[in-house]
Short mmCIF file of C-alpha atoms in Angstrom, two decimals:
data_model
loop_
_atom_site.label_atom_id
_atom_site.label_comp_id
_atom_site.label_asym_id
_atom_site.label_seq_id
_atom_site.Cartn_x
_atom_site.Cartn_y
_atom_site.Cartn_z
CA MET A 8 143.97 -39.23 267.72
CA LYS A 9 140.65 -38.18 266.18
CA GLU A 10 137.38 -39.55 267.56
CA THR A 11 135.30 -41.92 265.42
CA VAL A 12 131.51 -41.79 265.15
CA VAL A 13 129.94 -44.91 263.70
CA ILE A 14 126.35 -44.70 262.45
CA ALA A 15 124.63 -48.08 262.38
CA GLY A 16 121.92 -47.83 259.75
CA ALA A 17 121.60 -45.91 256.51
CA GLY A 18 118.07 -44.50 256.43
CA HIS A 19 116.81 -40.93 256.56
CA ALA A 20 117.92 -40.40 260.17
CA ALA A 21 121.43 -41.61 259.35
CA GLY A 22 121.67 -39.31 256.35
CA GLN A 23 120.53 -36.32 258.41
CA LEU A 24 123.01 -37.20 261.16
CA VAL A 25 125.91 -37.07 258.71
CA VAL A 26 124.68 -33.72 257.35
CA SER A 27 124.26 -32.26 260.85
CA LEU A 28 127.67 -33.43 262.04
CA LYS A 29 129.35 -31.78 259.05
CA GLN A 30 127.30 -28.60 259.51
CA LYS A 31 128.58 -28.44 263.09
CA ASN A 32 132.16 -28.84 261.84
CA TYR A 33 132.68 -32.21 263.49
CA ASP A 34 136.29 -33.04 262.62
CA GLY A 35 136.44 -36.70 263.64
CA LYS A 36 136.02 -39.75 261.44
CA ILE A 37 132.47 -40.70 260.41
CA VAL A 38 131.63 -44.26 259.37
CA LEU A 39 128.17 -45.11 258.05
CA VAL A 40 127.14 -48.78 257.92
CA GLY A 41 124.00 -49.96 256.12
CA ASP A 42 122.67 -53.28 254.85
CA GLU A 43 121.16 -51.94 251.61
CA PRO A 44 123.24 -51.05 248.52
CA TYR A 45 121.84 -47.50 248.53
CA LEU A 46 122.94 -44.21 250.05
CA PRO A 47 120.65 -42.93 252.86
CA TYR A 48 117.27 -42.18 251.32
CA GLN A 49 113.79 -40.88 252.05
CA ARG A 50 111.04 -43.46 252.51
CA PRO A 51 107.76 -41.45 252.29
CA PRO A 52 107.90 -41.13 248.47
CA LEU A 53 108.17 -44.92 248.14
CA SER A 54 104.40 -45.34 248.41
CA LYS A 55 103.64 -42.13 246.50
CA LYS A 56 105.59 -40.56 243.60
CA PHE A 57 108.29 -43.23 243.49
CA LEU A 58 105.74 -46.03 243.23
CA ALA A 59 103.95 -44.03 240.53
CA GLY A 60 107.19 -43.90 238.53
CA ALA A 61 107.45 -40.10 238.89
CA MET A 62 110.83 -40.20 240.68
CA GLU A 63 114.17 -41.82 239.92
CA ASP A 64 116.18 -43.61 242.61
CA GLU A 65 118.67 -40.74 242.91
CA ARG A 66 115.96 -38.22 243.82
CA LEU A 67 115.22 -40.21 246.96
CA PHE A 68 118.73 -39.81 248.33
CA VAL A 69 119.20 -37.43 251.28
CA LYS A 70 122.48 -36.32 249.65
CA PRO A 71 124.22 -37.39 246.43
CA ALA A 72 127.31 -39.61 246.42
CA SER A 73 129.53 -36.57 245.86
CA PHE A 74 128.55 -35.17 249.26
CA TYR A 75 129.88 -38.23 251.09
CA ASP A 76 133.03 -38.24 248.97
CA ASP A 77 133.71 -34.56 249.55
CA ALA A 78 133.00 -34.86 253.28
CA GLY A 79 135.32 -37.86 253.68
CA ILE A 80 132.58 -40.15 254.99
CA GLU A 81 133.47 -43.85 255.07
CA LEU A 82 130.54 -45.79 253.63
CA GLN A 83 130.13 -49.48 254.35
CA LEU A 84 126.99 -50.39 252.43
CA GLU A 85 125.59 -53.91 251.95
CA THR A 86 126.97 -54.67 255.40
CA ARG A 87 124.73 -56.28 258.00
CA ILE A 88 125.48 -55.59 261.65
CA ALA A 89 125.40 -58.74 263.76
CA ALA A 90 126.33 -57.44 267.22
CA ILE A 91 127.50 -54.54 269.38
CA ASP A 92 130.40 -55.14 271.74
CA ARG A 93 130.04 -52.26 274.19
CA GLY A 94 132.98 -53.40 276.30
CA ARG A 95 135.41 -53.26 273.38
CA LYS A 96 133.48 -50.41 271.71
CA CYS A 97 133.05 -51.99 268.32
CA LEU A 98 130.42 -53.38 265.98
CA ARG A 99 130.72 -56.82 264.46
CA SER A 100 129.35 -57.38 260.97
CA SER A 101 127.80 -60.63 259.77
CA ASP A 102 131.04 -61.53 257.97
CA GLY A 103 133.08 -61.09 261.15
CA GLU A 104 134.58 -57.64 260.50
CA GLU A 105 135.01 -55.41 263.56
CA ILE A 106 134.19 -51.70 263.25
CA PRO A 107 135.55 -49.68 266.22
CA TYR A 108 133.83 -46.56 267.53
CA ASP A 109 134.21 -43.84 270.14
CA LYS A 110 130.59 -42.76 269.75
CA LEU A 111 127.93 -45.03 268.26
CA VAL A 112 124.59 -43.91 266.86
CA LEU A 113 121.94 -46.57 266.30
CA ALA A 114 119.77 -45.52 263.37
CA LEU A 115 118.45 -49.03 262.84
CA GLY A 116 115.00 -48.06 261.58
CA SER A 117 112.18 -50.56 261.31
CA ARG A 118 110.93 -53.40 259.15
CA ALA A 119 107.57 -54.39 257.72
CA ARG A 120 105.42 -56.52 259.97
CA GLN A 121 104.93 -59.91 258.31
CA LEU A 122 101.53 -61.49 257.77
CA PRO A 123 101.81 -65.11 259.00
CA VAL A 124 99.33 -66.85 256.70
CA GLU A 125 99.59 -69.65 254.18
CA GLY A 126 100.87 -68.55 250.78
CA ALA A 127 102.54 -65.36 252.02
CA ARG A 128 105.74 -66.32 250.17
CA LEU A 129 104.10 -66.74 246.78
CA LYS A 130 105.45 -64.67 243.93
CA CYS A 131 103.75 -61.25 243.55
CA VAL A 132 102.97 -60.97 247.27
CA HIS A 133 104.84 -57.82 248.28
CA TYR A 134 105.67 -55.64 251.26
CA LEU A 135 106.65 -52.00 250.79
CA ARG A 136 109.54 -50.74 252.90
CA SER A 137 112.52 -50.24 250.60
CA ILE A 138 113.60 -49.19 247.11
CA ALA A 139 114.00 -52.87 246.21
CA ASP A 140 110.43 -53.56 247.37
CA VAL A 141 109.06 -50.86 245.06
CA HIS A 142 111.09 -52.14 242.12
CA GLY A 143 109.48 -55.54 242.72
CA ILE A 144 105.97 -54.08 242.89
CA ARG A 145 106.48 -51.97 239.77
CA ALA A 146 107.27 -55.09 237.75
CA ASP A 147 103.68 -56.22 238.33
CA PHE A 148 102.10 -52.75 238.39
CA GLN A 149 100.17 -52.73 235.11
CA ALA A 150 96.82 -51.28 234.14
CA GLY A 151 94.01 -53.81 234.25
CA ARG A 152 95.69 -56.07 236.80
CA ARG A 153 93.89 -56.94 240.03
CA LEU A 154 95.63 -55.61 243.12
CA VAL A 155 94.64 -56.56 246.65
CA VAL A 156 96.02 -54.29 249.37
CA VAL A 157 96.05 -55.77 252.87
CA GLY A 158 95.81 -53.00 255.46
CA ALA A 159 94.11 -49.60 255.30
CA GLY A 160 96.67 -47.47 257.09
CA TYR A 161 98.72 -44.72 255.45
CA ILE A 162 100.81 -47.08 253.31
CA GLY A 163 97.92 -49.24 252.17
CA LEU A 164 95.72 -46.32 251.17
CA GLU A 165 98.57 -44.48 249.44
CA VAL A 166 99.34 -47.60 247.40
CA ALA A 167 95.63 -47.98 246.60
CA ALA A 168 95.42 -44.37 245.39
CA VAL A 169 98.50 -44.67 243.15
CA ALA A 170 97.30 -48.01 241.77
CA GLN A 171 93.79 -46.80 241.06
CA GLN A 172 95.16 -43.80 239.17
CA ALA A 173 97.43 -46.16 237.22
CA GLY A 174 94.43 -48.15 236.03
CA LEU A 175 94.61 -51.20 238.27
CA ASP A 176 91.54 -52.89 239.75
CA VAL A 177 92.03 -52.27 243.48
CA THR A 178 90.54 -53.96 246.54
CA VAL A 179 91.60 -53.02 250.09
CA ILE A 180 91.11 -55.49 252.94
CA GLU A 181 91.13 -54.15 256.50
CA MET A 182 90.47 -55.97 259.79
CA ALA A 183 89.21 -52.84 261.57
CA ASP A 184 85.78 -51.42 260.87
CA ARG A 185 87.19 -48.23 259.33
CA VAL A 186 90.29 -47.01 257.51
CA MET A 187 93.24 -45.43 259.37
CA SER A 188 91.49 -46.40 262.59
CA ARG A 189 94.63 -46.11 264.75
CA VAL A 190 95.35 -42.51 263.86
CA VAL A 191 92.22 -40.55 262.90
CA SER A 192 88.66 -40.01 264.11
CA PRO A 193 85.66 -41.83 262.62
CA GLU A 194 84.74 -38.61 260.81
CA ILE A 195 88.07 -38.49 258.97
CA SER A 196 87.87 -42.23 258.27
CA ASP A 197 84.44 -41.69 256.70
CA PHE A 198 85.80 -38.90 254.52
CA TYR A 199 88.56 -41.13 253.14
CA GLN A 200 86.30 -44.16 252.74
CA ILE A 201 83.94 -42.08 250.59
CA GLU A 202 86.86 -40.70 248.57
CA HIS A 203 88.37 -44.11 247.82
CA THR A 204 84.98 -45.60 246.98
CA ASN A 205 84.20 -42.71 244.63
CA GLN A 206 87.57 -43.28 242.94
CA GLY A 207 86.65 -46.92 242.30
CA VAL A 208 88.53 -48.68 245.10
CA LYS A 209 86.64 -51.56 246.70
CA LEU A 210 86.89 -51.56 250.51
CA ARG A 211 86.42 -54.74 252.54
CA LEU A 212 86.32 -53.59 256.16
CA SER A 213 86.03 -55.79 259.26
CA THR A 214 87.66 -58.49 257.13
CA GLY A 215 90.83 -60.51 257.67
CA VAL A 216 93.05 -62.58 255.40
CA SER A 217 93.19 -66.33 255.99
CA ALA A 218 95.46 -67.36 253.09
CA PHE A 219 96.93 -66.53 249.69
CA SER A 220 96.45 -69.13 247.01
CA GLY A 221 98.19 -69.97 243.74
CA LYS A 222 100.79 -72.41 242.43
CA LYS A 223 103.89 -70.28 241.99
CA ARG A 224 102.37 -66.80 241.98
CA VAL A 225 99.39 -65.48 243.88
CA ARG A 226 96.04 -65.90 242.20
CA ALA A 227 93.55 -65.17 244.99
CA VAL A 228 93.20 -63.94 248.57
CA ALA A 229 91.03 -66.00 250.92
CA THR A 230 89.23 -63.82 253.48
CA SER A 231 87.97 -64.44 256.98
CA GLU A 232 84.45 -64.16 255.52
CA GLY A 233 84.99 -67.38 253.59
CA ASP A 234 85.24 -65.95 250.08
CA GLU A 235 88.14 -65.44 247.67
CA ILE A 236 89.20 -62.24 245.94
CA PRO A 237 91.03 -62.76 242.64
CA ALA A 238 94.49 -61.14 242.68
CA ASP A 239 97.35 -60.69 240.23
CA LEU A 240 99.43 -59.05 242.93
CA VAL A 241 99.17 -58.23 246.63
CA VAL A 242 100.73 -55.46 248.71
CA ILE A 243 100.72 -56.01 252.46
CA GLY A 244 100.84 -52.99 254.77
CA VAL A 245 99.99 -54.10 258.30
CA GLY A 246 102.45 -51.99 260.27
CA ILE A 247 106.14 -52.00 261.11
CA LEU A 248 108.36 -53.30 263.90
CA PRO A 249 111.36 -51.39 265.33
CA ASN A 250 114.76 -52.99 264.77
CA THR A 251 115.92 -53.32 268.36
CA GLU A 252 117.33 -56.85 268.57
CA ILE A 253 121.04 -56.03 268.49
CA ALA A 254 120.48 -53.27 271.06
CA ALA A 255 118.74 -55.70 273.38
CA ASP A 256 121.50 -58.27 272.87
CA ALA A 257 123.99 -55.58 273.90
CA GLU A 258 121.98 -55.05 277.11
CA LEU A 259 120.75 -51.60 276.19
CA ASP A 260 117.29 -50.82 277.59
CA VAL A 261 114.53 -51.72 275.13
CA ASP A 262 110.76 -51.38 275.53
CA ASN A 263 108.87 -50.91 272.25
CA GLY A 264 112.01 -49.19 271.00
CA ILE A 265 115.50 -48.45 272.23
CA LEU A 266 115.07 -46.24 275.29
CA VAL A 267 116.77 -42.86 274.97
CA ASP A 268 116.70 -39.67 277.04
CA ASP A 269 115.90 -36.19 275.72
CA HIS A 270 119.48 -35.98 274.42
CA CYS A 271 118.88 -39.15 272.29
CA ARG A 272 121.38 -40.97 274.50
CA THR A 273 120.90 -44.55 275.69
CA VAL A 274 121.93 -45.87 279.11
CA ASP A 275 125.43 -46.09 277.65
CA PRO A 276 126.76 -42.50 277.40
CA ASP A 277 128.71 -43.39 274.26
CA VAL A 278 125.72 -44.87 272.44
CA TYR A 279 122.91 -42.77 270.93
CA ALA A 280 119.82 -43.89 269.04
CA VAL A 281 117.57 -42.01 266.60
CA GLY A 282 114.51 -42.55 264.42
CA ASP A 283 111.87 -45.27 264.21
CA CYS A 284 113.80 -47.65 266.47
CA THR A 285 113.69 -45.35 269.53
CA SER A 286 111.39 -44.64 272.45
CA HIS A 287 111.89 -41.13 273.83
CA PRO A 288 110.34 -39.00 276.60
CA ASN A 289 107.94 -36.30 275.42
CA ALA A 290 107.11 -33.50 277.85
CA ILE A 291 104.09 -32.30 275.85
CA TYR A 292 102.26 -35.60 276.27
CA ASP A 293 103.92 -36.64 279.55
CA ARG A 294 104.86 -40.10 278.30
CA ARG A 295 107.32 -42.03 276.20
CA LEU A 296 106.71 -42.14 272.46
CA ARG A 297 107.95 -44.27 269.62
CA LEU A 298 107.25 -42.38 266.42
CA GLU A 299 107.34 -43.54 262.82
CA SER A 300 107.87 -40.26 261.02
CA VAL A 301 110.41 -38.32 258.98
CA HIS A 302 110.11 -35.36 261.32
CA ASN A 303 111.10 -37.46 264.32
CA ALA A 304 113.99 -39.09 262.45
CA VAL A 305 115.37 -35.76 261.24
CA GLU A 306 115.03 -33.88 264.51
CA GLN A 307 116.43 -36.69 266.65
CA ALA A 308 119.40 -36.90 264.27
CA LYS A 309 119.99 -33.15 264.67
CA THR A 310 119.78 -33.52 268.46
CA ALA A 311 122.20 -36.44 268.60
CA ALA A 312 124.67 -34.61 266.34
CA ALA A 313 124.54 -31.54 268.57
CA ASN A 314 125.22 -33.59 271.69
CA ILE A 315 128.07 -35.50 270.06
CA CYS A 316 129.52 -32.03 269.40
CA ASP A 317 129.03 -31.07 273.10
CA GLN A 318 126.24 -28.56 272.42
CA ASN A 319 123.76 -29.90 275.03
CA ALA A 320 120.60 -30.05 272.90
CA CYS A 321 117.26 -31.48 274.08
CA TYR A 322 114.59 -33.06 271.89
CA SER A 323 111.00 -32.13 272.74
CA GLN A 324 108.73 -31.41 269.80
CA VAL A 325 105.18 -31.83 268.59
CA PRO A 326 104.99 -34.96 266.40
CA TRP A 327 103.68 -34.46 262.89
CA PHE A 328 102.94 -36.68 259.93
CA TRP A 329 101.47 -36.49 256.43
CA SER A 330 99.82 -38.65 253.78
CA ASP A 331 99.14 -37.90 250.10
CA GLN A 332 96.15 -39.69 248.56
CA TYR A 333 94.80 -38.47 245.19
CA ASP A 334 94.70 -34.65 245.46
CA LEU A 335 94.24 -34.78 249.23
CA LYS A 336 97.11 -33.84 251.53
CA LEU A 337 96.48 -35.01 255.08
CA GLN A 338 98.73 -33.24 257.59
CA ILE A 339 98.55 -34.42 261.20
CA ALA A 340 99.92 -32.38 264.08
CA GLY A 341 100.12 -34.00 267.51
CA LEU A 342 98.68 -37.27 268.78
CA SER A 343 94.91 -37.65 269.16
CA GLU A 344 94.98 -40.66 271.50
CA GLY A 345 92.87 -39.94 274.59
CA TYR A 346 90.74 -37.11 273.14
CA ASP A 347 87.36 -36.45 274.73
CA SER A 348 85.85 -34.14 272.10
CA ILE A 349 86.37 -33.08 268.51
CA ALA A 350 85.25 -30.30 266.20
CA ILE A 351 85.17 -30.35 262.40
CA ARG A 352 86.21 -27.19 260.58
CA GLY A 353 85.34 -26.76 256.92
CA ASN A 354 83.10 -28.50 254.40
CA PRO A 355 83.90 -31.97 253.01
CA VAL A 356 82.31 -30.96 249.70
CA GLU A 357 85.01 -28.30 249.31
CA ARG A 358 87.68 -30.96 250.04
CA SER A 359 89.24 -28.86 252.76
CA ILE A 360 88.51 -29.79 256.38
CA SER A 361 90.21 -30.11 259.74
CA CYS A 362 89.42 -32.31 262.70
CA VAL A 363 90.45 -30.69 265.98
CA TYR A 364 91.00 -32.98 268.98
CA LEU A 365 90.65 -31.77 272.56
CA THR A 366 91.16 -33.17 276.03
CA GLU A 367 89.48 -31.09 278.73
CA ASN A 368 89.49 -28.14 276.30
CA ARG A 369 93.24 -28.49 275.67
CA LEU A 370 94.28 -28.86 272.04
CA ILE A 371 96.18 -32.14 271.57
CA ALA A 372 96.01 -32.80 267.81
CA VAL A 373 94.70 -31.63 264.44
CA ASP A 374 94.08 -33.60 261.25
CA ALA A 375 94.15 -31.08 258.39
CA ILE A 376 93.05 -32.12 254.90
CA ASN A 377 94.02 -29.51 252.32
CA ALA A 378 94.00 -27.03 255.21
CA PRO A 379 97.63 -26.00 255.71
CA ARG A 380 96.85 -22.94 257.85
CA ASP A 381 95.20 -25.04 260.56
CA PHE A 382 98.11 -27.48 260.47
CA VAL A 383 100.79 -24.84 260.80
CA GLN A 384 99.04 -22.90 263.57
CA SER A 385 98.14 -26.01 265.54
CA LYS A 386 101.74 -27.13 266.06
CA GLN A 387 102.61 -24.15 268.26
CA LEU A 388 99.27 -24.27 270.09
CA ILE A 389 99.83 -27.94 270.93
CA ALA A 390 103.38 -27.23 272.09
CA ASP A 391 102.07 -24.46 274.36
CA ARG A 392 99.41 -26.82 275.78
CA VAL A 393 96.74 -24.16 275.31
CA GLU A 394 93.05 -24.43 275.98
CA ILE A 395 90.71 -23.59 273.11
CA ASN A 396 87.49 -21.57 273.03
CA GLN A 397 85.08 -24.06 271.48
CA ASP A 398 82.30 -21.55 270.76
CA SER A 399 83.77 -20.57 267.38
CA LEU A 400 85.90 -23.64 266.74
CA SER A 401 83.85 -24.80 263.75
CA ASP A 402 83.99 -21.36 262.12
CA VAL A 403 86.82 -21.51 259.55
CA THR A 404 86.80 -17.72 259.20
CA VAL A 405 88.28 -17.59 262.72
CA ALA A 406 91.93 -18.65 262.81
CA LEU A 407 92.84 -21.42 265.23
CA LYS A 408 95.47 -19.20 266.86
CA ASP A 409 92.74 -16.68 267.76
CA LEU A 410 90.77 -19.30 269.72
CA ALA A 411 93.46 -19.93 272.35
CA PHE A 412 92.99 -18.64 275.89
#
């Protein structure tokens, strides 16, 4: 009897897992279970081209419907998973259906962190995590309307950029004293603050939200400074939370993500986990990481597929991320947490710079803005844990790869 792989979740990691299993000629049954009505799709364009109306729903899909039909994949969409019964090796859906498995892959993803303030359920207060979310935002996304974005991370600033270019009046509220404070240096924050201000976005830093006001729909945002900002719509982007609850209920190890080894396997040898919901060991940084990135989702899915097919693959890669705002492409290689020195390469006036992060002369991360060569070269240097000659580090005529020793 053929083995059955059940994939719990239908995001980017799930879509890649199906593709990788078929590429490796897996001949068992594959069942994909997701709670949205959509095929597995990419999320990064949601706050960029898709929000701007430059992409149709179908262009987000990892693969078209015909791929799943031709590959014989059993799709159970609009199905919420309520529990995992590891003893009986089956999932139980919210309507009581049992879905048996031989191998289970948890691709549960993550959800938007909620802002627990008065008025958060008013009409036109939005989060952005799904296709349905964007459809809801687009209905209110009209030139001249007043948009308040809560949170100045990647999502918040990408939404602000799209909205400003669409002719909305945009204000961004951020509790920290600078934008993208969790992921970039003060120098890169300054660069983006100047850019957004020059584009007409109003930034309210070191400011919190105390309430949303309005009768049925939002009309204003009350701040921690005691004033109100008029608003026709609000988009909240204050982070995400990994979906780990059903894993914890099934007594799988969970600590800021479902714990997996370098084979993407949980403590149960028949249960794997991939993507945003996982915490995995990373040899480059000598610690566990939970990453919210397409690269991590895709590569973990490839690793899990290889191991399901008995190919003994290990996952150990340099994390990387990107953000598109206006005509600026920010590409981040590595993790800058714990740096003790930085160097800036390039000239902000030319709109092409890199911030290089070092710890005891070892390269640990690079933020490259319209500087693809630095980004590409840095990934291998970080993986090799090289030390960098800092004497010429600020000289952009010297390639990063030529500064390693």
